Short mmCIF file of C-alpha atoms in Angstrom, two decimals:
data_model
loop_
_atom_site.label_atom_id
_atom_site.label_comp_id
_atom_site.label_asym_id
_atom_site.label_seq_id
_atom_site.Cartn_x
_atom_site.Cartn_y
_atom_site.Cartn_z
CA ALA K 1 -23.93 26.81 -125.62
CA GLN K 2 -20.74 28.80 -125.90
CA THR K 3 -17.27 28.19 -124.51
CA VAL K 4 -14.22 30.40 -124.72
CA THR K 5 -10.70 29.29 -123.88
CA GLN K 6 -7.65 31.43 -123.25
CA SER K 7 -4.66 29.17 -122.81
CA GLN K 8 -2.19 31.85 -121.72
CA PRO K 9 -2.71 32.83 -118.07
CA GLU K 10 0.10 35.38 -118.28
CA MET K 11 2.04 37.09 -121.04
CA SER K 12 4.71 39.74 -121.04
CA VAL K 13 6.05 42.11 -123.66
CA GLN K 14 8.66 44.84 -123.92
CA GLU K 15 7.43 48.35 -124.49
CA ALA K 16 7.13 49.13 -128.23
CA GLU K 17 7.14 45.43 -129.14
CA THR K 18 4.28 43.32 -130.45
CA VAL K 19 2.40 40.64 -128.53
CA THR K 20 -0.34 38.21 -129.53
CA LEU K 21 -2.92 36.84 -127.12
CA SER K 22 -4.61 33.58 -128.07
CA CYS K 23 -8.25 32.62 -127.84
CA THR K 24 -10.34 29.74 -129.11
CA TYR K 25 -14.06 29.38 -128.90
CA ASP K 26 -16.95 27.09 -129.61
CA THR K 27 -20.54 28.06 -130.19
CA SER K 28 -23.81 26.60 -131.36
CA GLU K 29 -25.00 30.00 -132.50
CA SER K 30 -25.09 30.83 -136.18
CA ASP K 31 -25.23 34.57 -135.57
CA TYR K 32 -22.61 35.64 -133.07
CA TYR K 33 -19.81 38.07 -132.42
CA LEU K 34 -16.45 37.94 -130.68
CA PHE K 35 -14.70 40.53 -128.59
CA TRP K 36 -11.70 41.38 -126.46
CA TYR K 37 -12.14 43.36 -123.25
CA LYS K 38 -9.36 44.94 -121.24
CA GLN K 39 -9.56 45.18 -117.46
CA PRO K 40 -6.86 47.46 -116.01
CA PRO K 41 -6.12 47.67 -112.28
CA SER K 42 -9.14 49.98 -111.89
CA ARG K 43 -11.19 46.89 -112.85
CA GLN K 44 -13.35 48.87 -115.29
CA MET K 45 -14.14 46.67 -118.28
CA ILE K 46 -13.08 48.38 -121.50
CA LEU K 47 -14.03 47.06 -124.93
CA VAL K 48 -10.90 46.76 -127.04
CA ILE K 49 -12.26 45.30 -130.23
CA ARG K 50 -15.29 43.50 -131.59
CA GLN K 51 -15.66 41.23 -134.60
CA GLU K 52 -18.94 40.18 -136.17
CA ALA K 53 -18.64 36.52 -137.13
CA TYR K 54 -20.22 37.04 -140.53
CA LYS K 55 -17.48 39.50 -141.52
CA GLN K 56 -14.42 37.97 -143.14
CA GLN K 57 -12.24 41.04 -142.75
CA ASN K 58 -10.32 41.16 -139.51
CA ALA K 59 -11.25 44.04 -137.23
CA THR K 60 -8.65 46.64 -136.30
CA GLU K 61 -8.64 49.48 -133.81
CA ASN K 62 -5.48 51.53 -134.00
CA ARG K 63 -2.72 49.35 -132.47
CA PHE K 64 -5.09 46.46 -131.83
CA SER K 65 -6.01 43.92 -134.46
CA VAL K 66 -7.48 40.46 -134.49
CA ASN K 67 -6.79 37.33 -136.48
CA PHE K 68 -10.18 35.69 -136.88
CA GLN K 69 -10.06 32.15 -138.20
CA LYS K 70 -13.67 31.05 -138.29
CA ALA K 71 -13.11 27.48 -139.42
CA ALA K 72 -10.52 26.94 -136.71
CA LYS K 73 -12.64 28.85 -134.18
CA SER K 74 -9.70 31.00 -133.29
CA PHE K 75 -9.71 34.70 -132.40
CA SER K 76 -6.33 36.09 -131.40
CA LEU K 77 -5.52 39.67 -130.45
CA LYS K 78 -2.38 41.40 -131.65
CA ILE K 79 -1.15 44.48 -129.83
CA SER K 80 1.43 46.44 -131.78
CA ASP K 81 3.81 49.05 -130.36
CA SER K 82 2.90 48.00 -126.82
CA GLN K 83 2.59 50.76 -124.27
CA LEU K 84 2.80 50.70 -120.49
CA GLY K 85 -0.90 51.54 -120.38
CA ASP K 86 -1.69 48.29 -122.15
CA ALA K 87 -0.85 46.36 -119.00
CA ALA K 88 -4.09 44.75 -117.88
CA MET K 89 -6.07 41.55 -117.81
CA TYR K 90 -7.51 40.76 -121.22
CA PHE K 91 -10.67 38.75 -121.71
CA CYS K 92 -11.73 37.12 -124.93
CA GLY K 93 -15.38 36.32 -125.31
CA SER K 94 -18.40 35.75 -127.46
CA GLY K 95 -21.98 36.85 -127.60
CA GLY K 96 -25.01 35.92 -129.62
CA THR K 97 -26.96 38.58 -131.43
CA SER K 98 -30.18 36.80 -130.56
CA TYR K 99 -29.56 36.99 -126.82
CA GLY K 100 -27.59 39.23 -124.55
CA LYS K 101 -25.47 36.85 -122.51
CA LEU K 102 -21.74 37.10 -122.95
CA THR K 103 -19.31 34.24 -122.43
CA PHE K 104 -15.84 35.13 -121.22
CA GLY K 105 -12.57 33.25 -121.34
CA GLN K 106 -10.38 32.78 -118.30
CA GLY K 107 -8.35 35.90 -118.98
CA THR K 108 -4.71 36.67 -119.77
CA ILE K 109 -2.67 38.98 -117.56
CA LEU K 110 -0.46 41.13 -119.78
CA THR K 111 2.64 42.76 -118.31
CA VAL K 112 4.45 45.46 -120.26
CA HIS K 113 8.12 45.97 -119.39
CA PRO K 114 9.69 49.40 -119.93
CA GLY N 1 -21.06 57.11 -125.17
CA ALA N 2 -23.33 54.97 -123.03
CA VAL N 3 -22.47 55.16 -119.35
CA VAL N 4 -23.34 52.73 -116.58
CA SER N 5 -22.80 53.60 -112.94
CA GLN N 6 -22.73 51.50 -109.82
CA HIS N 7 -23.22 52.54 -106.25
CA PRO N 8 -21.52 52.11 -103.91
CA SER N 9 -18.07 51.50 -105.35
CA TRP N 10 -16.94 49.85 -102.13
CA VAL N 11 -18.93 48.60 -99.18
CA ILE N 12 -18.01 46.88 -95.95
CA CYS N 13 -20.71 45.12 -93.99
CA LYS N 14 -20.92 42.82 -91.03
CA SER N 15 -21.73 39.16 -91.37
CA GLY N 16 -25.46 38.53 -91.26
CA THR N 17 -26.50 41.90 -92.61
CA SER N 18 -27.82 42.71 -96.08
CA VAL N 19 -26.33 45.08 -98.59
CA LYS N 20 -27.82 46.61 -101.73
CA ILE N 21 -25.86 47.51 -104.86
CA GLU N 22 -27.37 49.77 -107.50
CA CYS N 23 -26.69 49.68 -111.23
CA ARG N 24 -27.89 52.59 -113.37
CA SER N 25 -27.75 53.28 -117.08
CA LEU N 26 -27.24 57.03 -117.10
CA ASP N 27 -27.98 58.05 -120.66
CA PHE N 28 -29.92 55.20 -122.17
CA GLN N 29 -32.71 52.79 -121.37
CA ALA N 30 -31.64 49.22 -120.85
CA THR N 31 -34.21 46.48 -121.16
CA THR N 32 -31.69 43.94 -119.94
CA MET N 33 -29.04 44.19 -117.27
CA PHE N 34 -26.58 41.56 -116.15
CA TRP N 35 -24.88 40.91 -112.84
CA TYR N 36 -21.43 39.34 -112.63
CA ARG N 37 -19.19 38.28 -109.81
CA GLN N 38 -15.43 38.32 -110.08
CA PHE N 39 -12.77 36.95 -107.74
CA PRO N 40 -9.20 38.30 -107.91
CA LYS N 41 -7.38 37.38 -111.10
CA GLN N 42 -10.33 35.35 -112.32
CA SER N 43 -12.89 35.77 -115.03
CA LEU N 44 -16.34 37.29 -114.73
CA MET N 45 -18.98 34.83 -113.67
CA LEU N 46 -22.51 35.64 -114.78
CA MET N 47 -24.88 35.48 -111.84
CA ALA N 48 -28.17 36.55 -113.35
CA THR N 49 -29.93 38.30 -116.18
CA SER N 50 -32.35 41.03 -115.21
CA ASN N 51 -35.19 42.22 -117.42
CA GLU N 52 -37.24 45.28 -116.61
CA GLY N 53 -40.55 44.38 -115.06
CA SER N 54 -39.95 40.66 -114.81
CA LYS N 55 -38.20 38.21 -112.54
CA ALA N 56 -34.50 37.77 -112.96
CA THR N 57 -33.08 34.64 -114.54
CA TYR N 58 -30.38 33.13 -112.38
CA GLU N 59 -27.47 31.03 -113.58
CA GLN N 60 -27.11 27.52 -112.29
CA GLY N 61 -25.62 27.42 -108.82
CA VAL N 62 -26.56 30.98 -107.89
CA GLU N 63 -28.86 31.19 -104.87
CA LYS N 64 -31.79 33.35 -105.87
CA ASP N 65 -32.89 33.82 -102.26
CA LYS N 66 -29.48 35.09 -101.30
CA PHE N 67 -28.87 37.36 -104.27
CA LEU N 68 -32.07 39.30 -104.81
CA ILE N 69 -32.30 41.19 -108.06
CA ASN N 70 -34.85 43.85 -108.84
CA HIS N 71 -35.14 45.66 -112.17
CA ALA N 72 -37.79 48.23 -111.38
CA SER N 73 -37.16 50.60 -114.27
CA LEU N 74 -35.39 50.75 -117.59
CA THR N 75 -32.46 52.54 -115.98
CA LEU N 76 -32.08 50.84 -112.61
CA SER N 77 -31.35 47.33 -111.41
CA THR N 78 -30.42 46.43 -107.86
CA LEU N 79 -28.62 43.46 -106.37
CA THR N 80 -29.21 42.75 -102.68
CA VAL N 81 -26.92 40.32 -100.94
CA THR N 82 -28.96 39.00 -98.04
CA SER N 83 -27.48 37.64 -94.82
CA ALA N 84 -24.00 38.25 -96.14
CA HIS N 85 -21.13 36.02 -95.10
CA PRO N 86 -17.37 36.47 -95.56
CA GLU N 87 -17.44 34.11 -98.54
CA ASP N 88 -19.71 36.59 -100.32
CA SER N 89 -16.83 39.07 -100.35
CA SER N 90 -16.11 39.69 -104.00
CA PHE N 91 -16.20 42.22 -106.80
CA TYR N 92 -19.65 42.62 -108.33
CA ILE N 93 -20.04 44.09 -111.81
CA CYS N 94 -23.20 44.99 -113.68
CA SER N 95 -23.68 45.59 -117.36
CA ALA N 96 -26.55 47.02 -119.38
CA SER N 97 -27.42 46.16 -122.93
CA LEU N 98 -28.28 48.60 -125.68
CA GLY N 99 -29.06 46.65 -128.81
CA SER N 100 -26.30 44.08 -129.16
CA GLU N 101 -23.83 46.22 -127.21
CA GLN N 102 -23.13 45.80 -123.52
CA TYR N 103 -21.82 48.53 -121.29
CA PHE N 104 -20.18 47.74 -117.99
CA GLY N 105 -20.37 49.54 -114.69
CA PRO N 106 -17.19 50.24 -112.73
CA GLY N 107 -17.93 47.50 -110.22
CA THR N 108 -18.58 47.28 -106.49
CA ARG N 109 -16.16 45.77 -104.04
CA LEU N 110 -17.99 44.01 -101.22
CA THR N 111 -16.15 43.07 -98.05
CA VAL N 112 -18.02 41.11 -95.41
CA THR N 113 -16.40 41.07 -91.98
#
């Protein structure tokens, strides 16, 4: 079984500043991966970043990076140089490589102020 | 990149009628597709897992007789909401798996009047 918890229902950031979204998880899987999806007002789910659990190096995608603490079961997302287009609902989640089901957290609504 | 489409994007139906939502993987074959339901400002709730050529696996609490899922080919899965009621109004999202990656459709907004 997998559970994902996002404890920040809403966050806000000034344009060009940095913001960190928190996520903790629990899983019984030995082979799993973690991810962050972005859902803008269009409601299209967009993959922001993915981290394989067996990799120690934190994943980065341009302005997006994660802080993966496996022992603490923590997987936070850092957005640098925030842009107005980053405003969206962000979902943390996990998936097992042996099965396809994804588990999502509750979501964090990010507001970016100009 | 892999693209998943949904049709229709928005549908309004009267209470008691049935409505069908299609999910297609446009440029790849998906052995597994997933159906989610999402209420405003809430997370995605997995309804069922659909495998080509076999019966769908429903999550606990999801009425299989109300939400009929058919995965007739490797590129098409359909969700039929039978005898729809206003409480079935929601945003329905499908996803299709390619290896360990999942690709999401743009969603379908269902409004039952």
